[in-house]
Phi, psi and omega in degrees: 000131171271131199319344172300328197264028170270324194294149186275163178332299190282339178323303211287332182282325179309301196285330144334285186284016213211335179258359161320276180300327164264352185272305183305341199269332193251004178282153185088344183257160195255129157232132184296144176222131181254118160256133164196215179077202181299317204299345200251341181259314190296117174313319184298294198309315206281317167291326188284302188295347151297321168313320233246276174301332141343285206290314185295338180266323157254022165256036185118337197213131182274107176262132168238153192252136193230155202214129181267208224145019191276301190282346166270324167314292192282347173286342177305304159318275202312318154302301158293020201027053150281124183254150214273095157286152156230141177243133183038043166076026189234137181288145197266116186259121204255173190279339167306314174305313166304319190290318195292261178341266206334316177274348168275328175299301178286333215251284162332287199292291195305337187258339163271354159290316226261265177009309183265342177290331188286337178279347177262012138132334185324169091317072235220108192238106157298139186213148168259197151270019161306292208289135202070333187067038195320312183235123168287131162204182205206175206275124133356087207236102167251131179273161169245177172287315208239024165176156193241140181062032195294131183260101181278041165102236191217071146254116159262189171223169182277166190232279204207137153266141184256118172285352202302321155341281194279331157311335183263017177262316169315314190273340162283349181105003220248159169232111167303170177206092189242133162244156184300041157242119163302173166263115162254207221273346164293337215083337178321137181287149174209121176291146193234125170316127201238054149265340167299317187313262217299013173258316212265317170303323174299286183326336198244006178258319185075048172286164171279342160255145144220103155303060152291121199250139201219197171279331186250182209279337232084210182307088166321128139282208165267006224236331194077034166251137170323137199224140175208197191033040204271116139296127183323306158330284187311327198270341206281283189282012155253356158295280200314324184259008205062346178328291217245132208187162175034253180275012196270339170324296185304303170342262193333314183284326178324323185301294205265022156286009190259313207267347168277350182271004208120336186306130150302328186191132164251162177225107156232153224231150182251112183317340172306311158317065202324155190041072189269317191299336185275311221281342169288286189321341208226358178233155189279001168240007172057144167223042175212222185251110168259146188205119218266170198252342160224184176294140066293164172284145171031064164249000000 
């Protein structure tokens, strides 16, 4: 249930006026939200985030959405008893597996997200990075301990992106909606992770966000209390001491490559949480981790 709709009249006029001041300072700026995680399973969490990327659009600020699809991948497999390799936790995807990816990622996942935003009033138009050949990419070589440049398939990295799409889907009024597949230089397709997609689209967009949405509350100490205003430095000596480990690594560089390229600020935030995207965006205490390309003041 969502916890607002408990709150009295003046609560709710509170929660308005506090929000005031960021819809002027961010209307008009573009921010990327990679969704995934529960917020992409839970029926309510999936209706609060269409609902959410609405609402972020009529006040003003432009969201485009990159959307990952790893637990819908795999039950696709598992229905066709195909069974799943991984080499260093990345799948070795062969080309039937890509066609399987291509069609649950463009097809399936992206169009029941373009679907539900468009019923809570959105304008809301899916694309891969096929189309237009928007995001270029060239294959994925993974090392091991015990062997270098291992070739898992049609894994990719972004090679280059042309924004021109999607600022022109923007400037119509339209809310991308991207997965996270690529082009290479054959024409051929490659799945892409898609916190790198939606790190290397901020940038090249010059969002004022980048909004990652996960499982966790964000950046942990060891201690479990939540860390925020975090530096490449900073995030350097919590890799370093161990604090920060496994899957949580790709986030994190993604986060701060966006924001040492140009991001104003990344996040990352727990999808778990209704509103969670208003609730980073639109309130003076936030609820996640941000993480900045320096040190600043008042913030």
């Amino acid at each position: 249930m969502n916890p607002i709709e408990h709150l009295s009249a003046a609560a709710k006029a509170a929660v308005l006026s506090e929000a005031l001041p960021y819809i002027r300072r961010f209307s008009g700026a573009t921010v990327v939200v990679k969704y995934g995680g529960n917020a992409m399973i839970d029926p309510a969490l999936k209706e609060g985030f269409a609902k959410d990327i609405v609402l972020l659009k009529l006040v003003g600020i432009n969201p485009v959405v990159v959307h990952g699809g790893g637990p819908q991948i795999n039950d696709m497999l598992n229905r066709l008893g195909k069974e799943g390799q991984f080499v260093q936790g990345m799948r070795v995807t062969d080309s039937e597996t890509m066609d399987i990816v291509e069609m649950v990622l463009g097809g399936h996942v992206n169009k029941e997200i373009v679907s539900l935003i468009n019923m809570h009033g959105g304008k809301a138009v899916g694309v891969t990075g096929r189309d237009g050949h928007f995001i270029r990419a060239k294959k994925l070589l993974v090392d091991t301990p015990e062997r270098q440049n291992i070739d898992i398939g049609r894994v990719g990295v972004v090679e280059s992106i042309d924004t021109d799409l999607i600022q022109g889907l923007v400037e119509q009024g339209q809310i991308p909606v991207v997965a996270p597949i690529g082009v290479g230089s054959n024409g051929e397709a490659f799945n892409i992770n898609a916190d790198l997609v939606a790190g290397k689209l901020a940038e090249r967009l010059g969002a004022e966000k980048l909004l990652m949405m996960t499982n966790i509350a964000g950046v942990m100490d060891k201690a479990g209390n939540l860390l925020t205003n975090l530096t490449p430095k900073r995030i350097d000596e919590l890799i370093a001491d161990g604090t920060l480990y496994g899957g949580m690594l790709p986030k994190i560089s993604s986060a701060v490559e966006a924001a040492v390229n140009g991001v104003k600020a990344t996040h990352i935030i727990d999808g778990r949480v209704p509103n969670a995207l208003l609730l980073e965006i639109f309130t003076d205490s936030g609820i996640g981790s941000m993480i900045l390309a320096q040190e600043r003041s008042g913030v």
